[in-house]
């Protein structure tokens, strides 16, 4: 009977050397990433994905909450001084910017996913040139039409980096204002960029859909005026170029190239006079001096306004050489207005009278949700301090009405939630299940029970009627 065990085969020296040479030529084993090698969306386009959106999609791909992914995987990879996951809801917007906090995020994600282009999901490539002031929003904005369009065509839902910039207020694809609050009437809250159980395209608090055709929505996105649309079209085109391409020169040379082009413009169009050039582009001469001598970095609104007055874009400003600068640009002294509208200050008695009339019209409007003083100041384009100084009684009435509406809204939500908790408790008892806070929350499809103070207060009030121990 033949044996099933093969006889050992001894290699001679030549065969051993050949096998060793083949082994050395074999490629080393590929290293595995700690997390999925999830490709970012929109790389190389103006709609490139933001870093917080990428973290949210990464958590969704691993079927874990965002905070769990950050606390267990990403946070240990960050430097100790940047570990702020316990304040992540407040500081998540900084992950898109130009600070060391952004660098910590990029370092952790590159190590965990082995992607080398995570930096392009932020504004960090432009950090040598621009500063953090007036750069990013603290709360999220979005376009409902984009969400609906992506969902209809079965494309991944994500948040473009463009939406997180303060200068952008209009969607470049659908020409509607970006939305700042949850459209559901029962919620209506502003949303952070990251939250414990956040999913892209859904509210972080009520879990409602943020796209169009929302049942019970308070309003639909407003269309924009032609002038505002043209202004925002230029802004989104210019910023989109910056996000799609990145700095056309090495990052360490971007500031040097900007200063060189700025000095060229001052010499060519203002005979070397910073004061004359400041009048041409409607900018303080002292600010221009600080730019040209590396004493201060430029903000995004200032950079956009400078290039707008010079009939170019930030990318063209850093791309073109001095010999090609006149082919697509022309001298425009005082022919264009300032790109960003400045907040007014009242200096004449007539302006005060006119503003009082506009304020009275706003106060007489019958709206389901009364505006706050901050919202009225934005509508009138006047500082809140100016309103409080010139119209203290009116501001007091506006504030009291707004606080009373907020209190009524919280009371109504709590009353509705108490009734839902009672009904859920009765349903669970009917099925032979002893209700508790966790089971009732799952029955009502309410997330993060322990972190929701509204649910905790409502549960405490409803638990006495159900004969259950409160939290």
C-alpha positions as semicolon CSV with decimal commas, in nm:
position;residue;x (nm);y (nm);z (nm)
1;X;0,000;0,000;0,000
2;X;0,152;0,334;-0,101
3;X;0,231;0,573;0,180
4;X;0,045;0,906;0,204
5;X;0,346;1,088;0,350
6;X;0,580;1,236;0,094
7;X;0,945;1,158;0,128
8;X;1,153;1,457;0,233
9;X;1,341;1,612;-0,056
10;X;1,687;1,747;0,009
11;X;1,798;2,051;-0,194
12;X;2,146;2,075;-0,329
13;X;2,340;2,401;-0,308
14;X;2,243;2,528;-0,653
15;X;1,871;2,468;-0,597
16;X;1,892;2,635;-0,255
17;X;2,062;2,943;-0,398
18;X;1,802;2,965;-0,677
19;X;1,514;2,939;-0,430
20;X;1,674;3,205;-0,211
21;X;1,715;3,443;-0,504
22;X;1,348;3,397;-0,604
23;X;1,241;3,460;-0,243
24;X;1,436;3,785;-0,229
25;X;1,271;3,904;-0,551
26;X;0,921;3,853;-0,411
27;X;0,751;4,181;-0,306
28;X;0,712;4,230;0,068
29;X;0,370;4,170;0,217
30;X;0,145;4,473;0,183
31;X;0,069;4,642;0,514
32;X;-0,296;4,651;0,610
33;X;-0,472;4,969;0,714
34;X;-0,634;4,993;1,054
35;X;-0,960;5,120;0,898
36;X;-1,117;5,075;0,557
37;X;-0,933;5,244;0,269
38;X;-1,247;5,446;0,197
39;X;-1,197;5,682;-0,101
40;X;-1,293;6,048;-0,035
41;X;-1,558;6,200;-0,259
42;X;-1,498;6,482;-0,509
43;X;-1,117;6,487;-0,502
44;X;-0,994;6,722;-0,775
45;X;-1,328;6,909;-0,801
46;X;-1,480;7,214;-0,636
47;X;-1,718;6,983;-0,445
48;X;-1,441;6,795;-0,262
49;X;-1,556;6,628;0,058
50;X;-1,489;6,783;0,398
51;X;-1,287;6,600;0,663
52;X;-1,576;6,578;0,912
53;X;-1,797;6,426;0,642
54;X;-1,527;6,169;0,566
55;X;-1,507;6,073;0,936
56;X;-1,886;6,033;0,946
57;X;-1,889;5,811;0,636
58;X;-1,596;5,611;0,774
59;X;-1,787;5,544;1,096
60;X;-2,096;5,447;0,896
61;X;-1,887;5,205;0,686
62;X;-1,772;5,032;1,007
63;X;-2,128;5,035;1,151
64;X;-2,021;5,223;1,466
65;X;-2,116;5,570;1,602
66;X;-1,884;5,854;1,508
67;X;-1,774;5,913;1,868
68;X;-1,685;5,548;1,912
69;X;-1,461;5,554;1,605
70;X;-1,295;5,875;1,720
71;X;-1,251;5,772;2,083
72;X;-1,124;5,418;2,018
73;X;-0,924;5,457;1,694
74;X;-0,848;5,816;1,592
75;X;-0,798;5,984;1,929
76;X;-0,505;5,758;2,038
77;X;-0,330;5,845;1,711
78;X;-0,344;6,219;1,783
79;X;-0,094;6,417;1,991
80;X;-0,194;6,442;2,356
81;X;-0,262;6,817;2,343
82;X;-0,505;6,773;2,051
83;X;-0,725;6,502;2,209
84;X;-1,054;6,688;2,232
85;X;-1,308;6,419;2,149
86;X;-1,505;6,508;2,463
87;X;-1,554;6,857;2,315
88;X;-1,581;6,737;1,958
89;X;-1,925;6,883;1,890
90;X;-1,789;7,229;1,971
91;X;-1,453;7,206;1,795
92;X;-1,533;6,981;1,497
93;X;-1,542;7,278;1,258
94;X;-1,170;7,336;1,317
95;X;-1,091;7,006;1,146
96;X;-1,148;7,185;0,811
97;X;-0,914;7,474;0,880
98;X;-0,546;7,567;0,887
99;X;-0,448;7,504;1,251
100;X;-0,251;7,237;1,437
101;X;-0,584;7,077;1,529
102;X;-0,640;7,015;1,157
103;X;-0,291;6,862;1,127
104;X;-0,369;6,623;1,413
105;X;-0,685;6,504;1,237
106;X;-0,499;6,452;0,909
107;X;-0,217;6,261;1,079
108;X;-0,460;6,026;1,256
109;X;-0,670;5,957;0,945
110;X;-0,367;5,900;0,721
111;X;-0,230;5,647;0,967
112;X;-0,565;5,470;1,010
113;X;-0,668;5,455;0,641
114;X;-0,329;5,484;0,462
115;X;-0,474;5,754;0,236
116;X;-0,220;6,019;0,137
117;X;-0,466;6,283;0,014
118;X;-0,657;6,349;0,339
119;X;-0,500;6,696;0,347
120;X;-0,705;6,791;0,041
121;X;-1,023;6,753;0,248
122;X;-0,919;7,065;0,442
123;X;-0,780;7,413;0,376
124;X;-0,443;7,320;0,525
125;X;-0,259;7,334;0,187
126;X;-0,336;7,709;0,186
127;X;-0,225;7,764;0,548
128;X;0,095;7,960;0,460
129;X;-0,118;8,222;0,283
130;X;-0,454;8,255;0,460
131;X;-0,540;8,291;0,828
132;X;-0,819;8,136;1,029
133;X;-1,024;8,453;1,089
134;X;-1,362;8,468;0,908
135;X;-1,283;8,134;0,748
136;X;-1,517;7,861;0,876
137;X;-1,867;7,827;1,008
138;X;-1,919;7,680;1,352
139;X;-2,245;7,515;1,251
140;X;-2,327;7,310;0,946
141;X;-2,508;7,428;0,631
142;X;-2,629;7,213;0,344
143;X;-2,824;7,207;0,018
144;X;-3,136;6,983;0,040
145;X;-3,147;6,949;-0,340
146;X;-2,796;6,802;-0,347
147;X;-2,888;6,543;-0,082
148;X;-3,202;6,444;-0,272
149;X;-3,021;6,427;-0,605
150;X;-2,746;6,203;-0,464
151;X;-2,998;5,977;-0,295
152;X;-3,208;5,949;-0,613
153;X;-2,905;5,847;-0,821
154;X;-2,781;5,614;-0,544
155;X;-2,463;5,814;-0,492
156;X;-2,287;5,846;-0,154
157;X;-2,418;6,125;0,067
158;X;-2,143;6,360;0,182
159;X;-2,080;6,724;0,276
160;X;-1,858;6,930;0,045
161;X;-1,589;7,141;0,207
162;X;-1,734;7,437;0,018
163;X;-2,043;7,436;0,242
164;X;-1,835;7,491;0,557
165;X;-1,686;7,825;0,445
166;X;-1,831;8,150;0,576
167;X;-1,806;8,322;0,239
168;X;-2,032;8,068;0,062
169;X;-2,407;8,107;0,118
170;X;-2,552;7,969;-0,209
171;X;-2,532;7,621;-0,362
172;X;-2,338;7,657;-0,690
173;X;-2,536;7,377;-0,856
174;X;-2,897;7,455;-0,761
175;X;-2,868;7,834;-0,696
176;X;-3,055;7,818;-0,365
177;X;-2,954;7,942;-0,023
178;X;-2,779;7,689;0,196
179;X;-2,997;7,575;0,486
180;X;-2,880;7,633;0,844
181;X;-3,153;7,466;1,053
182;X;-3,331;7,133;1,057
183;X;-3,644;7,172;0,835
184;X;-3,865;6,969;1,070
185;X;-4,100;7,189;1,270
186;X;-4,058;6,985;1,587
187;X;-3,680;7,037;1,579
188;X;-3,555;7,343;1,388
189;X;-3,208;7,332;1,549
190;X;-2,867;7,419;1,409
191;X;-2,646;7,114;1,359
192;X;-2,280;7,055;1,452
193;X;-2,038;6,906;1,202
194;X;-1,997;6,593;1,417
195;X;-2,211;6,445;1,692
196;X;-2,227;6,110;1,875
197;X;-2,472;5,934;1,642
198;X;-2,471;6,161;1,338
199;X;-2,541;6,027;0,988
200;X;-2,482;6,234;0,676
201;X;-2,808;6,367;0,534
202;X;-3,004;6,329;0,860
203;X;-3,057;6,557;1,158
204;X;-2,830;6,483;1,454
205;X;-3,116;6,544;1,701
206;X;-3,447;6,429;1,550
207;X;-3,289;6,194;1,289
208;X;-3,511;6,350;1,021
209;X;-3,420;6,359;0,651
210;X;-3,256;6,689;0,547
211;X;-3,340;6,666;0,177
212;X;-3,636;6,822;-0,005
213;X;-3,998;6,707;0,018
214;X;-3,982;6,679;0,395
215;X;-4,327;6,623;0,553
216;X;-4,395;6,892;0,810
217;X;-4,110;7,115;0,693
218;X;-4,124;7,481;0,794
219;X;-4,003;7,624;0,463
220;X;-3,816;7,546;0,145
221;X;-3,486;7,702;0,042
222;X;-3,532;8,051;-0,100
223;X;-3,422;8,149;-0,445
224;X;-3,156;8,417;-0,465
225;X;-3,170;8,754;-0,638
226;X;-2,978;8,785;-0,968
227;X;-2,720;9,024;-0,815
228;X;-2,656;8,800;-0,515
229;X;-2,643;8,497;-0,743
230;X;-2,380;8,662;-0,964
231;X;-2,174;8,762;-0,659
232;X;-2,196;8,418;-0,505
233;X;-2,126;8,258;-0,844
234;X;-1,792;8,437;-0,862
235;X;-1,711;8,352;-0,498
236;X;-1,790;7,980;-0,536
237;X;-1,598;7,963;-0,864
238;X;-1,289;8,122;-0,710
239;X;-1,295;7,914;-0,392
240;X;-1,381;7,602;-0,592
241;X;-1,064;7,650;-0,797
242;X;-0,861;7,670;-0,478
243;X;-1,016;7,352;-0,335
244;X;-0,991;7,154;-0,660
245;X;-0,631;7,232;-0,753
246;X;-0,462;7,342;-0,431
247;X;-0,174;7,591;-0,429
248;X;-0,011;7,603;-0,777
249;X;0,328;7,655;-0,613
250;X;0,487;7,466;-0,321
251;X;0,320;7,552;0,008
252;X;0,631;7,718;0,151
253;X;0,652;7,946;-0,158
254;X;0,283;8,047;-0,173
255;X;0,325;8,348;0,058
256;X;0,641;8,461;-0,122
257;X;0,465;8,441;-0,461
258;X;0,165;8,636;-0,328
259;X;0,385;8,914;-0,191
260;X;0,577;8,932;-0,520
261;X;0,255;8,969;-0,722
262;X;0,116;9,223;-0,475
263;X;0,428;9,442;-0,501
264;X;0,407;9,413;-0,880
265;X;0,047;9,542;-0,880
266;X;0,134;9,829;-0,646
267;X;0,424;9,935;-0,868
268;X;0,238;9,896;-1,198
269;X;-0,102;10,048;-1,112
270;X;-0,020;10,290;-0,827
271;X;0,340;10,394;-0,901
272;X;0,456;10,215;-0,587
273;X;0,217;10,402;-0,356
274;X;0,041;10,172;-0,109
275;X;-0,204;10,449;-0,017
276;X;-0,313;10,496;-0,379
277;X;-0,343;10,121;-0,431
278;X;-0,550;10,093;-0,113
279;X;-0,799;10,346;-0,252
280;X;-0,818;10,154;-0,579
281;X;-0,908;9,822;-0,415
282;X;-1,097;9,981;-0,121
283;X;-0,865;9,839;0,146
284;X;-0,682;10,002;0,436
285;X;-0,323;10,085;0,327
286;X;-0,188;9,967;0,663
287;X;-0,339;9,623;0,596
288;X;-0,174;9,608;0,253
289;X;0,160;9,702;0,409
290;X;0,128;9,417;0,660
291;X;0,052;9,172;0,377
292;X;0,350;9,275;0,171
293;X;0,595;9,254;0,465
294;X;0,482;8,918;0,615
295;X;0,344;9,090;0,924
296;X;-0,006;8,951;0,875
297;X;-0,173;8,677;0,675
298;X;-0,470;8,755;0,456
299;X;-0,823;8,633;0,529
300;X;-1,040;8,459;0,271
301;X;-1,280;8,759;0,235
302;X;-0,982;8,994;0,191
303;X;-0,819;8,765;-0,067
304;X;-1,144;8,734;-0,262
305;X;-1,208;9,107;-0,250
306;X;-0,850;9,183;-0,363
307;X;-0,864;8,949;-0,662
308;X;-1,219;9,064;-0,746
309;X;-1,105;9,426;-0,769
310;X;-0,811;9,318;-0,987
311;X;-1,036;9,115;-1,220
312;X;-0,866;8,783;-1,149
313;X;-0,899;8,487;-0,911
314;X;-0,675;8,369;-0,625
315;X;-0,554;8,072;-0,831
316;X;-0,468;8,290;-1,132
317;X;-0,292;8,538;-0,905
318;X;-0,049;8,268;-0,791
319;X;-0,027;8,084;-1,124
320;X;0,051;8,356;-1,378
321;X;0,395;8,502;-1,419
322;X;0,466;8,873;-1,428
323;X;0,506;8,867;-1,805
324;X;0,155;8,722;-1,858
325;X;-0,025;8,930;-1,599
326;X;-0,183;9,179;-1,840
327;X;-0,341;8,931;-2,080
328;X;-0,659;8,868;-1,880
329;X;-0,654;9,157;-1,629
330;X;-0,730;9,525;-1,654
331;X;-0,703;9,823;-1,426
332;X;-1,033;9,879;-1,246
333;X;-0,997;10,172;-1,004
334;X;-1,331;10,235;-0,829
335;X;-1,529;10,061;-1,105
336;X;-1,637;9,774;-0,881
337;X;-1,807;9,786;-0,545
338;X;-1,674;9,600;-0,244
339;X;-1,739;9,228;-0,275
340;X;-1,852;9,184;0,088
341;X;-2,114;9,420;0,230
342;X;-1,994;9,588;0,547
343;X;-2,216;9,618;0,853
344;X;-2,362;9,965;0,884
345;X;-2,318;10,208;1,171
346;X;-2,575;10,485;1,224
347;X;-2,430;10,833;1,191
348;X;-2,729;11,048;1,088
349;X;-3,066;11,118;1,242
350;X;-3,240;11,025;0,916
351;X;-3,081;10,681;0,919
352;X;-3,209;10,622;1,273
353;X;-3,564;10,720;1,176
354;X;-3,557;10,498;0,868
355;X;-3,419;10,205;1,067
356;X;-3,687;10,251;1,336
357;X;-3,954;10,224;1,066
358;X;-3,801;9,903;0,924
359;X;-3,770;9,761;1,275
360;X;-4,136;9,831;1,348
361;X;-4,238;9,651;1,027
362;X;-4,038;9,345;1,127
363;X;-4,193;9,346;1,473
364;X;-4,547;9,362;1,328
365;X;-4,495;9,057;1,108
366;X;-4,712;8,766;1,218
367;X;-4,466;8,476;1,215
368;X;-4,501;8,139;1,383
369;X;-4,140;8,163;1,503
370;X;-4,058;8,520;1,620
371;X;-3,707;8,635;1,524
372;X;-3,431;8,706;1,773
373;X;-3,237;9,029;1,796
374;X;-2,944;8,859;1,622
375;X;-3,161;8,753;1,329
376;X;-3,311;9,101;1,292
377;X;-2,964;9,257;1,300
378;X;-2,862;9,031;1,011
379;X;-3,174;9,125;0,813
380;X;-3,115;9,497;0,867
381;X;-2,735;9,466;0,827
382;X;-2,675;9,652;1,155
383;X;-2,471;9,551;1,460
384;X;-2,667;9,419;1,758
385;X;-2,492;9,674;1,980
386;X;-2,625;9,952;1,754
387;X;-2,980;9,823;1,786
388;X;-2,953;9,795;2,165
389;X;-2,805;10,146;2,189
390;X;-3,063;10,326;1,970
391;X;-3,371;10,107;2,029
392;X;-3,345;9,954;2,379
393;X;-3,722;9,918;2,436
394;X;-3,784;9,750;2,101
395;X;-3,491;9,512;2,153
396;X;-3,623;9,424;2,499
397;X;-3,964;9,339;2,352
398;X;-3,807;9,131;2,074
399;X;-3,592;8,941;2,322
400;X;-3,881;8,872;2,562
401;X;-4,104;8,750;2,279
402;X;-3,829;8,524;2,146
403;X;-3,753;8,377;2,491
404;X;-4,124;8,318;2,555
405;X;-4,154;8,135;2,222
406;X;-3,850;7,920;2,304
407;X;-3,995;7,832;2,646
408;X;-4,332;7,741;2,491
409;X;-4,158;7,530;2,227
410;X;-3,960;7,338;2,491
411;X;-4,273;7,287;2,702
412;X;-4,474;7,157;2,406
413;X;-4,196;6,919;2,304
414;X;-4,170;6,788;2,658
415;X;-4,547;6,737;2,685
416;X;-4,559;6,549;2,353
417;X;-4,262;6,335;2,456
418;X;-4,419;6,251;2,792
419;X;-4,733;6,127;2,618
420;X;-4,524;5,919;2,376
421;X;-4,325;5,767;2,663
422;X;-4,644;5,677;2,849
423;X;-4,793;5,514;2,541
424;X;-4,468;5,323;2,474
425;X;-4,461;5,203;2,836
426;X;-4,819;5,078;2,811
427;X;-4,740;4,896;2,486
428;X;-4,437;4,726;2,640
429;X;-4,632;4,619;2,948
430;X;-4,907;4,478;2,726
431;X;-4,642;4,262;2,559
432;X;-4,518;4,141;2,897
433;X;-4,199;4,349;2,898
434;X;-4,100;4,560;3,197
435;X;-4,025;4,903;3,046
436;X;-3,711;5,098;3,119
437;X;-3,551;5,406;2,964
438;X;-3,344;5,210;2,714
439;X;-3,635;4,994;2,590
440;X;-3,870;5,291;2,564
441;X;-3,610;5,492;2,370
442;X;-3,562;5,203;2,126
443;X;-3,938;5,167;2,092
444;X;-3,964;5,538;2,003
445;X;-3,649;5,523;1,785
446;X;-3,479;5,790;1,996
447;X;-3,099;5,778;1,998
448;X;-2,834;5,868;2,263
449;X;-3,079;5,852;2,554
450;X;-2,825;5,926;2,824
451;X;-2,703;6,242;2,648
452;X;-3,051;6,387;2,575
453;X;-3,164;6,608;2,867
454;X;-3,512;6,650;2,715
455;X;-3,570;6,273;2,716
456;X;-3,432;6,239;3,070
457;X;-3,669;6,508;3,203
458;X;-3,966;6,363;3,017
459;X;-3,883;6,010;3,137
460;X;-3,863;6,128;3,499
461;X;-4,209;6,286;3,470
462;X;-4,365;5,987;3,290
463;X;-4,202;5,714;3,499
464;X;-4,408;5,806;3,809
465;X;-4,733;5,747;3,623
466;X;-4,601;5,416;3,490
467;X;-4,489;5,300;3,833
468;X;-4,127;5,272;3,718
469;X;-3,809;5,389;3,882
470;X;-3,693;5,713;3,713
471;X;-3,341;5,775;3,589
